[in-house]
Amino acid sequence: HEVITKAVLPVAGLGTRFLPASKAIPKEMLPIIDKPLVQYAVEEAIEIGIKEIIFITSPEKYSIEKHFNRNDEIELRLEKSGKSGFIDKLNPKIFSDIKFHYINQENQNGLGHAILQAEKFIGDESFAILLPDDLFVSKKSCLNQLLDIHTNKNASVIAVNIIDEDNIHNYGVINPGSQKDDAIEIDDIIEKPSADKAPSNMAVCGRYILSSNIFKHLKSTEFDKSGEIQLTDAIKSLLSDEKIYAKIYEGEKFDCGSKQGFVHATIALALRDKSISDDIIKIIKEID
Ligand code: G1P
């Protein structure tokens, strides 16, 4: 079966919801405890065997590139001051055979437009997409759950989760067809429908494994009302050529694109970090 070796991470967005924090620091670099949000997604990708990470980014976000580059100078300083225990946090071994690419997205015309920028790096392989705002915590990672179905079906697969009616208008929503084991055939997909138009309660949640045929469809996808090229519209168009599956993600999900989700993730991960959890519980109990 086909091995997935490349992942695309769109990170060019302005991060307006996190201003002023996102003025000089890309919102993807804001930490959940001690690790930038974007690194959680990168680690999820590397864990399934991804070898090339393609960031769709902008020049102001240079710190993302700096973060994933080796830093030999600080490594040397850590060594000299007897702090070599921190070296793997600085220059993680898992990054050493990963290629990081940075593509500047000059015009920001939506998620579909961002993904299209990666075309020349992907060639004709299937590839993963991770939206770093969505942070997943589960025994088996979200991407790994998708990989199982991709391996079985040799087809594109998208992670979905169940969302209540009040919030469904914020997501891409699938119309599910027949289901065998974990794999749900997608009959149709629509971007951000109003609750009464939503074909189900299964919302697209930030992880995809797509066939490279998506690029052809992205190129013929028209701008939507808000002037954006939607990935969802290209996926809908791809459905007329090939089967695409959905997988209901099993695990926890934090929407770190919102302040509430970001704080939720911070609290949840802090409570699970044994080096600080006792103190955190105490602190929370003492809050008036
Ligand atoms: C994007 C996609 C949407 C998906 C969502 C998941 O929307 O367009 O289909 O459900 O990510 O987080 P955005 O959140 O960028 O508006």
Coordinates of C-alpha atoms and ligand atoms in Angstrom, one line a residue:
H1 CA 0.0 0.0 0.0
E2 CA 0.9 3.6 -0.4
V3 CA 3.0 5.2 2.3
I4 CA 2.2 8.8 3.4
T5 CA 5.4 10.8 3.7
K6 CA 4.3 14.4 3.3
A7 CA 2.1 16.7 5.4
V8 CA 0.9 20.2 4.7
L9 CA 0.2 22.6 7.6
P10 CA -1.4 25.9 6.7
V11 CA -0.2 28.6 9.1
A12 CA -0.5 31.8 7.2
G13 CA -3.6 33.1 9.0
L14 CA -3.6 36.4 10.8
G15 CA -4.7 35.0 14.2
T16 CA -6.9 38.0 14.8
R17 CA -8.8 36.3 17.6
F18 CA -5.5 36.2 19.6
L19 CA -4.5 39.8 19.1
P20 CA -2.5 41.4 20.7
A21 CA -0.7 38.1 21.5
S22 CA -0.5 37.3 17.8
K23 CA 1.1 40.6 16.8
A24 CA 4.8 39.7 17.1
I25 CA 4.4 36.0 17.8
P26 CA 2.4 33.8 15.3
K27 CA -0.6 32.4 17.1
E28 CA 0.7 28.9 16.1
M29 CA 3.7 29.6 18.3
L30 CA 1.7 30.3 21.4
P31 CA 2.4 27.6 23.9
I32 CA 0.1 25.1 25.5
I33 CA 2.1 24.7 28.7
D34 CA 5.6 24.6 27.3
K35 CA 5.2 23.6 23.7
P36 CA 4.0 25.8 20.8
L37 CA 0.6 24.7 19.5
V38 CA 2.1 23.9 16.0
Q39 CA 4.5 21.5 17.5
Y40 CA 1.7 19.2 18.7
A41 CA 0.5 18.8 15.1
V42 CA 4.1 18.3 13.8
E43 CA 4.7 15.6 16.3
E44 CA 1.4 13.9 15.3
A45 CA 2.6 13.9 11.7
I46 CA 6.0 12.6 12.5
E47 CA 4.6 9.8 14.6
I48 CA 2.8 8.2 11.6
G49 CA 6.0 8.3 9.6
I50 CA 5.8 11.7 7.8
K51 CA 9.2 12.8 6.5
E52 CA 8.4 16.1 4.9
I53 CA 6.5 18.9 6.6
I54 CA 5.3 21.7 4.3
F55 CA 4.2 24.9 6.0
I56 CA 2.1 27.3 4.1
T57 CA 3.2 30.5 5.8
S58 CA 3.9 34.2 5.6
P59 CA 7.1 36.1 6.0
E60 CA 6.0 37.6 9.4
K61 CA 5.9 34.1 10.7
Y62 CA 9.7 33.5 10.5
S63 CA 9.7 32.3 14.1
I64 CA 8.0 29.1 13.0
E65 CA 11.0 28.3 10.8
K66 CA 13.4 29.3 13.5
H67 CA 11.6 27.0 15.9
F68 CA 12.0 23.9 13.7
N69 CA 15.6 24.6 12.7
R70 CA 18.4 23.1 14.7
N71 CA 20.0 25.6 17.1
D72 CA 23.6 24.4 17.5
E73 CA 24.7 27.5 19.4
I74 CA 22.3 27.1 22.2
E75 CA 23.0 23.4 22.2
L76 CA 26.6 24.2 22.9
R77 CA 25.8 26.6 25.6
L78 CA 23.5 24.0 27.3
E79 CA 26.3 21.5 27.2
K80 CA 28.9 23.9 28.6
S81 CA 26.6 24.8 31.5
G82 CA 25.9 21.2 32.4
K83 CA 22.3 21.3 31.1
S84 CA 22.6 18.7 28.4
G85 CA 19.3 17.2 29.7
F86 CA 17.5 19.9 27.9
I87 CA 19.1 19.3 24.5
D88 CA 16.3 17.0 23.3
K89 CA 13.8 19.7 24.0
L90 CA 15.9 22.2 22.1
N91 CA 16.8 20.0 19.1
P92 CA 14.5 17.0 19.3
K93 CA 15.9 13.8 17.8
I94 CA 12.6 13.1 16.1
F95 CA 13.2 16.2 13.9
S96 CA 16.6 15.2 12.7
D97 CA 15.6 13.4 9.6
I98 CA 12.6 15.5 8.8
K99 CA 12.6 18.0 6.0
F100 CA 10.8 21.2 6.7
H101 CA 9.6 23.4 3.8
Y102 CA 8.2 26.9 4.0
I103 CA 6.0 28.2 1.2
N104 CA 5.0 31.8 1.3
Q105 CA 1.2 32.2 0.6
E106 CA 1.2 35.7 -0.9
N107 CA -2.5 36.2 -1.1
Q108 CA -4.6 34.6 1.6
N109 CA -7.6 33.3 -0.2
G110 CA -8.8 30.6 2.1
L111 CA -7.8 27.1 3.1
G112 CA -8.2 25.6 -0.4
H113 CA -5.9 28.3 -1.8
A114 CA -3.4 27.5 1.0
I115 CA -3.3 23.8 0.2
L116 CA -3.0 24.5 -3.6
Q117 CA 0.4 26.2 -2.8
A118 CA 1.8 22.8 -1.8
E119 CA 1.1 21.2 -5.2
K120 CA 4.7 21.2 -6.5
F121 CA 6.0 19.6 -3.3
I122 CA 3.5 16.8 -3.3
G123 CA 3.7 15.3 -6.8
D124 CA 1.3 12.4 -7.3
E125 CA 1.3 10.9 -3.8
S126 CA -1.5 11.0 -1.2
F127 CA -0.6 13.4 1.6
A128 CA -1.8 14.5 5.0
I129 CA -3.2 17.9 6.0
L130 CA -3.2 19.1 9.6
L131 CA -4.9 22.3 10.7
P132 CA -2.7 23.1 13.8
D133 CA -5.6 24.9 15.6
D134 CA -7.2 21.6 16.3
L135 CA -5.3 19.8 19.0
F136 CA -6.1 16.2 19.5
V137 CA -5.3 14.1 22.5
S138 CA -5.9 10.4 22.2
K139 CA -4.1 7.1 22.7
K140 CA -4.0 6.5 19.0
S141 CA -3.5 9.8 17.2
C142 CA -6.2 11.3 14.9
L143 CA -3.9 11.0 11.9
N144 CA -3.1 7.4 12.8
Q145 CA -6.8 6.6 12.9
L146 CA -7.2 8.0 9.4
L147 CA -4.1 6.1 8.2
D148 CA -5.7 2.8 9.1
I149 CA -8.6 3.5 6.8
H150 CA -6.4 4.9 4.1
T151 CA -4.3 1.8 4.1
N152 CA -7.4 -0.4 4.0
K153 CA -9.3 1.4 1.3
N154 CA -6.5 3.1 -0.6
A155 CA -8.6 6.2 -0.7
S156 CA -8.9 9.7 0.8
V157 CA -10.1 9.9 4.3
I158 CA -11.2 12.8 6.5
A159 CA -11.6 13.0 10.3
V160 CA -15.0 14.1 11.6
N161 CA -16.5 14.5 15.0
I162 CA -20.1 14.9 16.3
I163 CA -21.0 18.5 16.8
D164 CA -24.2 19.9 18.2
E165 CA -26.7 21.8 16.1
D166 CA -25.8 25.2 17.7
N167 CA -22.2 25.0 16.4
I168 CA -22.5 23.0 13.2
H169 CA -22.4 26.2 11.1
N170 CA -18.7 26.6 11.9
Y171 CA -17.6 23.5 10.1
G172 CA -17.5 21.5 6.9
V173 CA -20.3 18.8 7.3
I174 CA -20.6 15.5 5.6
N175 CA -23.6 13.6 4.3
P176 CA -22.7 10.1 5.4
G177 CA -23.4 7.1 3.2
S178 CA -22.9 3.4 3.9
Q179 CA -20.6 2.5 6.8
K180 CA -18.5 -0.6 7.1
D181 CA -16.4 -1.1 10.2
D182 CA -15.0 2.4 10.9
A183 CA -15.1 3.7 7.4
I184 CA -18.0 5.9 6.5
E185 CA -18.5 6.6 2.8
I186 CA -19.0 10.3 2.1
D187 CA -22.0 11.0 -0.2
D188 CA -21.7 14.7 0.0
I189 CA -19.9 17.5 1.9
I190 CA -20.8 21.1 2.5
E191 CA -18.9 24.0 4.0
K192 CA -20.4 25.8 7.0
P193 CA -24.1 25.1 6.4
S194 CA -26.8 26.7 8.6
A195 CA -28.2 24.2 11.1
D196 CA -31.3 23.5 9.0
K197 CA -29.2 22.8 5.9
A198 CA -26.7 20.5 7.6
P199 CA -26.9 17.0 6.2
S200 CA -25.7 15.4 9.5
N201 CA -24.0 16.2 12.8
M202 CA -20.6 15.0 11.5
A203 CA -18.2 17.9 11.2
V204 CA -14.8 18.0 9.5
C205 CA -12.2 18.4 12.2
G206 CA -8.8 19.4 11.0
R207 CA -7.1 16.2 9.8
Y208 CA -7.2 14.9 6.2
I209 CA -5.4 12.3 4.1
L210 CA -6.1 13.3 0.5
S211 CA -5.2 11.9 -2.9
S212 CA -3.1 14.3 -5.0
N213 CA -6.1 14.5 -7.4
I214 CA -7.4 17.2 -5.1
F215 CA -5.1 19.7 -6.8
K216 CA -6.9 19.4 -10.1
H217 CA -10.2 20.1 -8.3
L218 CA -8.8 22.9 -6.2
K219 CA -7.8 24.6 -9.5
S220 CA -11.3 24.5 -10.8
T221 CA -12.9 25.5 -7.5
E222 CA -14.4 29.0 -7.6
F223 CA -14.2 31.6 -5.0
D224 CA -17.1 31.5 -2.5
K225 CA -19.2 34.4 -1.3
S226 CA -16.5 35.5 1.0
G227 CA -13.8 35.5 -1.7
E228 CA -12.2 32.2 -0.5
I229 CA -11.3 29.0 -2.2
Q230 CA -12.7 26.3 0.1
L231 CA -11.0 23.0 0.5
T232 CA -14.4 21.5 1.2
D233 CA -15.7 22.6 -2.2
A234 CA -12.7 20.9 -3.9
I235 CA -13.4 17.7 -1.9
K236 CA -17.0 17.8 -3.0
S237 CA -15.8 18.0 -6.6
L238 CA -13.3 15.1 -6.0
L239 CA -16.2 13.0 -4.9
S240 CA -17.5 12.8 -8.5
D241 CA -14.2 11.0 -9.4
E242 CA -13.4 8.8 -6.4
K243 CA -14.6 7.5 -3.1
I244 CA -13.7 9.4 0.0
Y245 CA -14.2 8.1 3.5
A246 CA -14.8 9.7 6.8
K247 CA -13.7 8.4 10.2
I248 CA -15.3 9.5 13.5
Y249 CA -12.3 10.5 15.5
E250 CA -12.0 8.7 18.8
G251 CA -10.5 10.9 21.5
E252 CA -10.4 14.4 22.9
K253 CA -10.3 17.5 20.7
F254 CA -9.5 21.1 21.6
D255 CA -10.3 23.9 19.3
C256 CA -7.3 26.1 20.0
G257 CA -8.4 28.6 17.4
S258 CA -10.8 30.0 20.1
K259 CA -9.7 31.4 23.5
Q260 CA -12.0 29.0 25.3
G261 CA -10.6 26.0 23.5
F262 CA -7.0 27.3 24.1
V263 CA -7.5 27.7 27.8
H264 CA -9.4 24.3 28.0
A265 CA -6.4 22.6 26.3
T266 CA -4.0 24.4 28.7
I267 CA -5.9 23.2 31.8
A268 CA -6.5 19.7 30.5
L269 CA -2.8 19.2 29.6
A270 CA -1.6 20.8 32.8
L271 CA -3.7 18.4 34.8
R272 CA -2.1 15.5 33.0
D273 CA 1.5 16.7 33.3
K274 CA 2.7 14.9 36.4
S275 CA 5.5 17.4 37.0
I276 CA 3.0 20.2 37.7
S277 CA -0.5 18.6 38.1
D278 CA -0.6 18.5 41.9
D279 CA 0.3 22.2 42.1
I280 CA -2.3 23.0 39.4
I281 CA -5.1 21.2 41.2
K282 CA -4.2 23.1 44.3
I283 CA -4.1 26.4 42.4
I284 CA -7.5 25.8 40.8
K285 CA -9.1 24.8 44.1
E286 CA -7.9 28.0 45.7
I287 CA -9.3 30.2 42.9
D288 CA -12.2 32.2 44.2
Ligands
G1P1 C1 -11.8 24.8 8.3 C2 -12.5 24.1 7.2 C3 -13.8 23.4 7.8 C4 -13.4 22.5 8.9 C5 -12.6 23.3 10.0 C6 -12.1 22.4 11.1 O1 -12.6 25.9 8.7 O2 -12.9 25.0 6.2 O3 -14.4 22.6 6.8 O4 -14.6 22.0 9.5 O5 -11.5 24.0 9.4 O6 -11.4 23.1 12.1 P1 -12.0 27.1 9.6 O7 -12.0 26.7 11.0 O8 -10.6 27.4 9.0 O9 -12.9 28.3 9.3

